[in-house]
Short mmCIF file of C-alpha atoms in Angstrom, two decimals:
data_model
loop_
_atom_site.label_atom_id
_atom_site.label_comp_id
_atom_site.label_asym_id
_atom_site.label_seq_id
_atom_site.Cartn_x
_atom_site.Cartn_y
_atom_site.Cartn_z
CA UNK A 20 40.90 32.11 -53.39
CA UNK A 21 42.02 28.10 -52.91
CA UNK A 22 44.99 28.50 -55.92
CA UNK A 23 48.44 29.48 -53.55
CA UNK A 24 49.60 32.67 -55.28
CA UNK A 25 51.82 34.54 -53.23
CA UNK A 26 49.69 37.56 -52.01
CA UNK A 27 50.74 38.30 -48.69
CA UNK A 28 48.07 40.61 -47.82
CA UNK A 29 46.57 39.36 -45.19
CA UNK A 30 43.07 38.68 -45.77
CA UNK A 31 39.85 38.48 -43.82
CA UNK A 32 36.31 37.54 -43.51
CA UNK A 33 33.64 38.21 -40.94
CA UNK A 34 29.77 37.95 -40.00
CA UNK A 35 28.64 40.51 -37.38
CA UNK A 36 25.23 41.86 -36.90
CA UNK A 37 23.76 44.27 -34.77
CA UNK A 38 21.78 43.63 -31.11
CA UNK A 39 23.64 43.20 -27.97
CA UNK A 40 25.04 40.86 -26.79
CA UNK A 41 25.56 39.36 -30.37
CA UNK A 42 28.50 36.77 -31.43
CA UNK A 43 30.42 37.16 -34.47
CA UNK A 44 33.85 35.36 -36.04
CA UNK A 45 36.60 36.64 -37.79
CA UNK A 46 39.25 34.78 -39.75
CA UNK A 47 42.32 35.86 -41.64
CA UNK A 48 45.59 34.07 -43.72
CA UNK A 49 49.10 36.03 -44.49
CA UNK A 50 51.51 34.25 -46.50
CA UNK A 51 53.79 36.90 -45.24
CA UNK A 52 57.42 35.44 -45.26
CA UNK A 53 58.34 36.33 -41.65
CA UNK A 54 55.83 35.09 -39.12
CA UNK A 55 55.61 38.26 -37.14
CA UNK A 56 54.63 39.67 -40.23
CA UNK A 57 52.06 37.32 -40.91
CA UNK A 58 50.74 37.10 -37.58
CA UNK A 59 50.43 41.31 -37.36
CA UNK A 60 48.73 40.63 -40.00
CA UNK A 61 45.97 38.00 -39.19
CA UNK A 62 45.45 39.80 -35.81
CA UNK A 63 45.04 43.22 -37.43
CA UNK A 64 42.14 42.26 -39.92
CA UNK A 65 40.48 39.63 -37.26
CA UNK A 66 40.50 42.61 -34.90
CA UNK A 67 38.67 44.24 -37.92
CA UNK A 68 36.72 41.69 -38.39
CA UNK A 69 35.10 41.39 -34.57
CA UNK A 70 34.49 45.43 -34.71
CA UNK A 71 35.09 48.02 -33.20
CA UNK A 72 34.66 47.21 -29.72
CA UNK A 73 34.42 43.92 -29.58
CA UNK A 74 37.12 42.09 -27.78
CA UNK A 75 38.20 38.42 -28.68
CA UNK A 76 37.05 35.52 -26.28
CA UNK A 77 38.86 32.61 -28.14
CA UNK A 78 41.34 32.65 -31.26
CA UNK A 79 42.76 29.99 -32.94
CA UNK A 80 46.47 29.99 -34.72
CA UNK A 81 48.01 27.63 -37.06
CA UNK A 82 51.43 28.05 -38.77
CA UNK A 83 52.42 25.99 -41.47
CA UNK A 84 55.52 26.16 -43.55
CA UNK A 85 59.08 26.98 -43.05
CA UNK A 86 59.61 29.11 -40.06
CA UNK A 87 62.06 29.35 -37.17
CA UNK A 88 61.27 27.81 -34.20
CA UNK A 89 62.68 30.52 -32.13
CA UNK A 90 59.75 32.73 -33.84
CA UNK A 91 57.06 30.12 -33.98
CA UNK A 92 57.27 29.53 -30.31
CA UNK A 93 56.07 33.37 -29.14
CA UNK A 94 53.72 33.18 -32.17
CA UNK A 95 50.88 33.14 -29.37
CA UNK A 96 51.61 35.62 -26.98
CA UNK A 97 52.54 37.84 -29.75
CA UNK A 98 48.53 36.84 -30.77
CA UNK A 99 47.37 37.44 -27.53
CA UNK A 100 48.85 41.00 -27.24
CA UNK A 101 47.57 41.59 -30.13
CA UNK A 102 43.71 40.66 -30.12
CA UNK A 103 42.92 42.24 -26.31
CA UNK A 104 45.85 40.19 -24.23
CA UNK A 105 45.48 37.28 -21.29
CA UNK A 106 41.33 37.65 -21.17
CA UNK A 107 42.13 35.40 -25.02
CA UNK A 108 42.06 32.04 -24.76
CA UNK A 109 43.94 29.64 -27.47
CA UNK A 110 44.76 27.64 -29.13
CA UNK A 111 46.48 25.80 -32.09
CA UNK A 112 49.55 24.18 -33.87
CA UNK A 113 51.63 23.59 -35.84
CA UNK A 114 50.39 22.09 -39.06
CA UNK A 115 50.23 20.70 -42.65
CA UNK A 116 48.32 23.71 -43.74
CA UNK A 117 45.97 25.99 -42.42
CA UNK A 118 43.00 27.89 -42.92
CA UNK A 119 40.96 31.27 -43.02
CA UNK A 120 39.57 34.00 -44.58
CA UNK A 121 38.99 33.24 -49.19
CA UNK A 122 41.35 30.57 -49.13
CA UNK A 123 44.29 28.06 -47.27
CA UNK A 124 48.03 27.82 -47.81
CA UNK A 125 50.69 25.43 -46.61
CA UNK A 126 53.02 28.31 -45.94
CA UNK A 127 52.00 31.00 -43.99
CA UNK A 128 49.13 31.88 -40.35
CA UNK A 129 46.05 31.18 -40.29
CA UNK A 130 44.13 33.16 -37.31
CA UNK A 131 40.57 32.22 -36.17
CA UNK A 132 39.03 34.06 -34.13
CA UNK A 133 35.05 34.41 -31.97
CA UNK A 134 33.49 37.25 -29.90
CA UNK A 135 31.32 35.57 -27.61
CA UNK A 136 29.61 37.06 -25.41
CA UNK A 137 28.32 35.12 -22.05
CA UNK A 138 30.04 32.80 -22.03
CA UNK A 139 33.38 31.57 -19.83
CA UNK A 140 35.94 29.45 -20.84
CA UNK A 141 39.13 27.57 -19.84
CA UNK A 142 42.59 25.59 -21.61
CA UNK A 143 44.55 22.72 -20.43
CA UNK A 144 47.43 20.68 -21.18
CA UNK A 145 47.14 17.10 -20.56
CA UNK A 146 49.63 14.53 -20.67
CA UNK A 147 47.80 11.11 -19.68
CA UNK A 148 44.34 10.06 -20.26
CA UNK A 149 42.88 11.19 -16.61
CA UNK A 150 41.67 14.77 -16.98
CA UNK A 151 44.25 17.00 -16.37
CA UNK A 152 43.96 20.59 -13.60
CA UNK A 153 42.32 23.08 -15.35
CA UNK A 154 45.30 26.30 -15.88
CA UNK A 155 45.37 28.92 -14.03
CA UNK A 156 43.62 31.85 -15.34
CA UNK A 157 40.92 30.81 -16.89
CA UNK A 158 36.91 31.63 -16.36
CA UNK A 159 35.75 27.76 -15.56
CA UNK A 160 36.71 25.25 -12.80
CA UNK A 161 36.01 21.69 -13.69
CA UNK A 162 33.01 21.23 -11.06
CA UNK A 163 31.78 25.03 -12.99
CA UNK A 164 32.04 22.49 -17.03
CA UNK A 165 30.77 19.59 -15.47
CA UNK A 166 27.77 21.07 -13.82
CA UNK A 167 26.98 23.10 -16.92
CA UNK A 168 25.02 19.81 -18.12
CA UNK A 169 22.00 20.68 -15.62
CA UNK A 170 21.69 24.01 -17.33
CA UNK A 171 18.89 23.74 -20.47
CA UNK A 172 20.54 25.39 -23.06
CA UNK A 173 24.00 25.37 -21.96
CA UNK A 174 26.55 23.82 -24.18
CA UNK A 175 30.24 22.74 -23.95
CA UNK A 176 32.52 23.64 -27.00
CA UNK A 177 36.13 21.84 -26.45
CA UNK A 178 38.57 22.40 -29.40
CA UNK A 179 41.45 19.18 -28.81
CA UNK A 180 44.80 19.14 -30.30
CA UNK A 181 47.48 15.92 -29.84
CA UNK A 182 50.94 14.68 -30.21
CA UNK A 183 50.86 11.71 -32.45
CA UNK A 184 53.09 10.26 -29.95
CA UNK A 185 49.77 10.01 -27.25
CA UNK A 186 48.32 6.92 -26.76
CA UNK A 187 45.61 8.45 -25.12
CA UNK A 188 44.41 10.34 -26.79
CA UNK A 189 41.25 8.26 -27.36
CA UNK A 190 40.30 7.93 -23.54
CA UNK A 191 40.74 11.60 -22.72
CA UNK A 192 38.04 12.31 -25.43
CA UNK A 193 36.05 9.66 -23.86
CA UNK A 194 36.32 10.89 -20.19
CA UNK A 195 36.51 14.02 -20.97
CA UNK A 196 32.15 13.43 -22.61
CA UNK A 197 31.53 11.97 -19.25
CA UNK A 198 32.42 14.65 -17.23
CA UNK A 199 30.58 16.53 -19.52
CA UNK A 200 28.01 14.55 -21.85
CA UNK A 201 27.04 17.96 -23.55
CA UNK A 202 30.08 18.63 -24.96
CA UNK A 203 31.33 18.70 -28.27
CA UNK A 204 34.90 18.05 -28.93
CA UNK A 205 36.55 18.50 -32.20
CA UNK A 206 40.13 19.40 -33.40
CA UNK A 207 42.98 16.90 -34.56
CA UNK A 208 46.26 14.39 -34.37
CA UNK A 209 49.60 16.94 -35.33
CA UNK A 210 52.91 15.68 -36.45
CA UNK A 211 54.82 14.35 -34.17
CA UNK A 212 57.30 16.66 -32.38
CA UNK A 213 54.99 19.45 -34.10
CA UNK A 214 54.09 23.00 -31.15
CA UNK A 215 50.73 23.32 -30.44
CA UNK A 216 50.14 26.63 -29.03
CA UNK A 217 48.79 27.17 -25.51
CA UNK A 218 47.49 30.76 -24.99
CA UNK A 219 51.56 32.30 -24.16
CA UNK A 220 53.21 28.82 -24.33
CA UNK A 221 54.18 26.28 -26.92
CA UNK A 222 53.51 22.33 -26.03
CA UNK A 223 55.52 19.49 -27.38
CA UNK A 224 54.20 16.54 -26.20
CA UNK A 225 50.34 15.54 -25.35
CA UNK A 226 47.60 17.27 -25.67
CA UNK A 227 46.39 21.03 -25.76
CA UNK A 228 42.22 21.81 -25.31
CA UNK A 229 39.73 24.87 -25.40
CA UNK A 230 37.09 24.70 -23.59
CA UNK A 231 33.52 27.30 -23.87
CA UNK A 232 30.99 26.73 -22.24
CA UNK A 233 28.07 28.68 -23.00
CA UNK A 234 24.36 28.95 -24.46
CA UNK A 235 25.41 28.44 -27.96
CA UNK A 236 25.04 25.50 -30.72
CA UNK A 237 27.91 23.43 -32.40
CA UNK A 238 26.86 21.43 -34.73
CA UNK A 239 29.36 19.40 -36.17
CA UNK A 240 29.55 17.63 -39.69
CA UNK A 241 31.88 15.26 -41.18
CA UNK A 242 32.72 15.04 -44.55
CA UNK A 243 34.16 10.88 -44.74
CA UNK A 244 36.21 9.50 -47.49
CA UNK A 245 36.38 5.89 -47.35
CA UNK A 246 32.94 4.46 -47.95
CA UNK A 247 32.01 0.98 -46.59
CA UNK A 248 31.56 -2.44 -48.63
CA UNK A 249 31.23 -6.18 -47.88
CA UNK A 250 28.65 -7.38 -44.87
CA UNK A 251 29.12 -5.98 -40.99
CA UNK A 252 30.80 -8.45 -39.15
CA UNK A 253 31.40 -9.57 -35.97
CA UNK A 254 34.83 -8.69 -33.79
CA UNK A 255 35.16 -12.58 -32.14
CA UNK A 256 38.76 -12.66 -31.51
CA UNK A 257 41.10 -9.93 -31.02
CA UNK A 258 44.83 -9.72 -29.78
CA UNK A 259 45.87 -5.06 -28.91
CA UNK A 260 45.04 -3.57 -32.56
CA UNK A 261 44.86 -6.83 -34.07
CA UNK A 262 41.44 -8.77 -35.31
CA UNK A 263 42.36 -12.36 -34.86
CA UNK A 264 38.72 -13.92 -36.25
CA UNK A 265 35.56 -12.65 -37.26
CA UNK A 266 32.49 -14.70 -37.20
CA UNK A 267 34.68 -17.36 -35.66
CA UNK A 268 36.51 -17.30 -38.46
CA UNK A 269 40.04 -15.96 -39.89
CA UNK A 270 40.54 -12.67 -40.13
CA UNK A 271 42.46 -12.10 -43.28
CA UNK A 272 40.28 -15.13 -45.72
CA UNK A 273 37.26 -13.49 -44.74
CA UNK A 274 38.64 -9.77 -45.23
CA UNK A 275 40.36 -11.49 -48.67
CA UNK A 276 36.24 -13.27 -49.55
CA UNK A 277 35.04 -9.86 -48.42
CA UNK A 278 37.26 -8.29 -51.38
CA UNK A 279 37.45 -11.29 -53.98
CA UNK A 280 33.26 -10.10 -54.21
CA UNK A 281 33.85 -6.69 -55.42
CA UNK A 282 33.12 -5.36 -58.44
CA UNK A 283 36.75 -4.66 -60.17
CA UNK A 284 36.09 -0.89 -59.92
CA UNK A 285 36.49 -1.20 -56.47
CA UNK A 286 39.14 -3.42 -55.93
CA UNK A 287 42.46 -1.67 -56.67
CA UNK A 288 41.15 0.56 -54.31
CA UNK A 289 43.23 1.10 -50.80
CA UNK A 290 41.02 -0.69 -47.94
CA UNK A 291 40.93 0.70 -44.47
CA UNK A 292 38.80 -1.64 -41.11
CA UNK A 293 35.95 0.50 -39.78
CA UNK A 294 34.83 -0.14 -36.01
CA UNK A 295 31.41 0.67 -35.51
CA UNK A 296 31.23 3.16 -32.70
CA UNK A 297 26.99 2.95 -32.05
CA UNK A 298 25.64 -0.26 -33.58
CA UNK A 299 25.46 -2.70 -36.39
CA UNK A 300 24.29 0.58 -39.09
CA UNK A 301 27.36 2.31 -37.72
CA UNK A 302 29.08 5.03 -38.58
CA UNK A 303 32.53 3.46 -38.44
CA UNK A 304 36.01 4.97 -37.33
CA UNK A 305 38.38 3.98 -40.60
CA UNK A 306 41.78 2.79 -40.23
CA UNK A 307 44.22 2.05 -41.93
CA UNK A 308 45.23 -1.63 -42.83
CA UNK A 309 48.70 -2.36 -41.63
CA UNK A 310 50.35 -5.46 -41.84
CA UNK A 311 48.81 -9.55 -42.21
CA UNK A 312 50.43 -12.32 -38.95
CA UNK A 313 51.91 -14.95 -39.31
CA UNK A 314 47.73 -16.05 -37.23
CA UNK A 315 46.05 -14.63 -40.75
CA UNK A 316 45.56 -12.06 -38.08
CA UNK A 317 45.30 -7.92 -39.19
CA UNK A 318 46.42 -5.44 -37.98
CA UNK A 319 45.31 -1.82 -37.57
CA UNK A 320 46.53 1.36 -36.76
CA UNK A 321 45.81 3.08 -33.87
CA UNK A 322 42.29 1.70 -32.95
CA UNK A 323 41.24 0.00 -29.27
CA UNK A 324 39.60 -3.31 -29.84
CA UNK A 325 36.76 -5.15 -28.08
CA UNK A 326 35.69 -8.51 -28.69
CA UNK A 327 32.27 -8.50 -29.63
CA UNK A 328 32.52 -4.74 -31.39
CA UNK A 329 31.49 -4.66 -35.07
CA UNK A 330 33.14 -3.84 -37.79
CA UNK A 331 32.98 -3.86 -41.10
CA UNK A 332 35.77 -3.42 -44.71
CA UNK A 333 35.46 0.52 -46.41
CA UNK A 334 37.39 1.22 -49.37
CA UNK A 335 38.48 5.11 -50.29
CA UNK A 336 37.14 5.69 -53.17
CA UNK A 337 37.86 9.95 -54.24
CA UNK A 338 34.81 10.08 -55.84
CA UNK A 339 32.07 8.27 -54.11
CA UNK A 340 33.81 10.88 -50.97
CA UNK A 341 32.95 13.81 -53.57
CA UNK A 342 29.52 12.81 -53.66
CA UNK A 343 29.67 12.26 -49.97
CA UNK A 344 31.35 15.80 -48.90
CA UNK A 345 28.87 17.21 -51.09
CA UNK A 346 25.71 16.01 -48.90
CA UNK A 347 27.86 16.70 -46.02
CA UNK A 348 27.84 20.93 -46.86
CA UNK A 349 24.44 21.00 -48.35
CA UNK A 350 23.90 19.90 -44.56
CA UNK A 351 26.01 22.51 -43.07
CA UNK A 352 24.39 24.98 -44.81
CA UNK A 353 20.57 24.06 -44.16
CA UNK A 354 22.96 24.14 -40.36
CA UNK A 355 23.57 28.36 -40.98
CA UNK A 356 20.51 28.89 -42.41
CA UNK A 357 18.97 28.17 -39.31
CA UNK A 358 20.71 31.96 -37.89
CA UNK A 359 19.68 34.07 -40.16
CA UNK A 360 15.43 33.76 -40.68
CA UNK A 361 13.43 36.25 -38.75
CA UNK A 362 12.58 34.00 -36.47
CA UNK A 363 15.64 34.95 -34.67
CA UNK A 364 16.19 38.77 -35.55
CA UNK A 365 20.01 39.66 -36.36
CA UNK A 366 21.26 38.96 -32.57
CA UNK A 367 22.79 36.00 -34.03
CA UNK A 368 26.53 35.26 -35.47
CA UNK A 369 27.96 32.25 -37.15
CA UNK A 370 31.56 31.05 -37.03
CA UNK A 371 32.67 27.53 -38.24
CA UNK A 372 35.53 25.55 -38.26
CA UNK A 373 37.49 22.53 -40.24
CA UNK A 374 40.08 20.36 -39.20
CA UNK A 375 40.79 17.66 -42.52
CA UNK A 376 43.36 15.16 -43.24
CA UNK A 377 46.56 16.85 -44.82
CA UNK A 378 46.14 13.71 -47.18
CA UNK A 379 42.76 14.72 -47.88
CA UNK A 380 40.51 16.25 -50.69
CA UNK A 381 41.74 20.24 -50.06
CA UNK A 382 38.86 21.52 -51.73
CA UNK A 383 36.42 21.04 -48.94
CA UNK A 384 36.71 24.22 -47.84
CA UNK A 385 36.16 26.05 -50.85
CA UNK A 386 33.17 24.55 -51.46
CA UNK A 387 32.65 25.20 -47.93
CA UNK A 388 32.55 29.02 -48.34
CA UNK A 389 30.27 29.09 -52.53
CA UNK A 390 27.55 26.72 -50.54
CA UNK A 391 27.54 28.85 -47.40
CA UNK A 392 28.33 32.16 -48.17
CA UNK A 393 29.72 35.16 -45.07
CA UNK A 394 29.47 32.12 -42.60
CA UNK A 395 33.76 33.09 -41.62
CA UNK A 396 36.14 29.53 -41.93
CA UNK A 397 38.78 28.72 -40.18
CA UNK A 398 40.83 26.28 -39.59
CA UNK A 399 43.49 23.05 -40.70
CA UNK A 400 45.17 20.34 -42.26
CA UNK A 401 46.23 17.60 -39.73
CA UNK A 402 47.32 14.58 -39.31
CA UNK A 403 44.35 12.67 -38.14
CA UNK A 404 40.88 14.76 -36.93
CA UNK A 405 38.73 14.80 -34.43
CA UNK A 406 34.87 14.60 -34.19
CA UNK A 407 32.00 12.59 -32.90
CA UNK A 408 30.55 10.99 -35.53
CA UNK A 409 26.42 10.77 -33.41
CA UNK A 410 25.24 13.28 -31.62
CA UNK A 411 25.32 12.71 -28.72
CA UNK A 412 28.42 10.91 -28.74
CA UNK A 413 31.64 11.22 -27.52
CA UNK A 414 34.40 12.58 -30.23
CA UNK A 415 36.56 9.58 -31.91
CA UNK A 416 40.02 10.13 -33.33
CA UNK A 417 39.00 9.58 -37.24
CA UNK A 418 40.83 9.33 -40.15
CA UNK A 419 40.59 11.01 -43.68
CA UNK A 420 37.90 12.39 -43.22
CA UNK A 421 36.92 16.30 -43.17
CA UNK A 422 35.40 17.44 -39.90
CA UNK A 423 33.63 21.17 -40.17
CA UNK A 424 32.30 22.72 -36.50
CA UNK A 425 29.44 25.52 -36.57
CA UNK A 426 29.03 27.29 -34.40
CA UNK A 427 25.44 29.76 -33.66
CA UNK A 428 24.08 31.64 -30.56
CA UNK A 429 21.33 29.16 -29.08
CA UNK A 430 17.69 30.33 -30.09
CA UNK A 431 16.10 31.99 -26.27
CA UNK A 432 13.10 30.96 -26.43
CA UNK A 433 9.41 32.75 -25.51
CA UNK A 434 7.31 31.79 -23.34
CA UNK A 435 3.78 32.81 -24.21
#
C-alpha cells in the first residue's frame, strides 16, 4: 500500500523460480521507529524472500526520516551482517522517500536485494570525474569490466548515487560508458550532505557506485514529467550554463515568442529547457530555467552547454505526464513478460528498481506493481535521477522523471 499507514511490520515481495542457477529478487519496507529494528525487519524479510540457501549478491538500502545519525552510519554494516557479510555488495543513501515491498515511505527503511549467481560485483567511491580505484575486496577490476564488452551477452549494471554538490557526476557517467560500452547506469542525486552507503562505510561527498557484471539484461524505461512544446532550435551561442543565442537570435526574446504562441492552457505551466542528447528528435534532458540575464541570456540549472546542441522548450504538464507514464509502465510490463514465456522456462526471475523525482508523481511505483505483479520493486525518491535516455548511450542526470530498471537473466541461445 502507498497510503502511509502506521504499520511497522516489514513487508516483503519476492520472485523466485525453480532451476539452478536462477536469480531471485526481494524487497522489503519497515516504518519501525527504531532504525535498528527497521533494518532487522527488512533484512529478515528480504532473506526470507530470496529463499533458503540463497545468498544475496547485492543490496540497496534507503533510509528516510528523522533517525539518529550515528544509527544511520551503522545501518549499512548491519544490513550486510544480516544478509551474509562481506560477500554482499551494498550501496544506498538517505533519501526523500523509499520504495519497498507493497508500499513507499517517507519515514522508515526500504531494502532491496538480489541473488544473481554467476555474476561478479565491484564498488567504488569517486571525488572527481576520473575513474577511481575499485574498492578492495571487489570481485572484478576495471580491466575485467572493460573486457566484458568483448563477451557477447555480458552486461555491466551500474547503480550510482551522487551528492548534490558533486559537480562532476555527468563527466563520470560519460567516462563509465566509454570504459564499458555495454554498461547501463541507474541511480540518482541525493540532497547535499545526505549520507550515502557503500558496503560498511558512509560517504558524504562525491559519488558511490555498485557494478554488476554478468550475463543478464537490464532494461531501462524513463517516464518524463515535461512535454516538448514549440520548435526545435539550434544553440548558437552559450557561456557556462547560460543560453545566449538560439538560431543566431537572442535567446530570451525567442523563447518568449515561443511561449506566447502556446495554447492558453499551456502558458501557465512551469517551463523547462530541454537539451537534445541524440539529434533533433530528442530525447531531451530537461533543466529548470533559473534566471534571465541583462544580455538576454537564459541561465539553466546544472547543464553543460555546447554550441551546436539542439534545444526545445518543455512544460511540466501533469495530465500529459500521467498518460506518458502509463505508456512507459506498459513497456515495463512487456519487458517483464519476456522472462515468463515458456521459451525461457522457469530459470528466470525478474526484479526492478525505480528512482524518481522527490517532487514528482508518487503513484508510479504503485502503478508499476499493479501492472507488473510478482516483480519485486525497490527504489527511492531523490533530488535528481540518473538513467540513459537512449539505448546504448551514456546515462544523464535527469529532472522530473521516474526511471525504472528491470533486471532479468539473459536468455541463452540454443545451438541447432
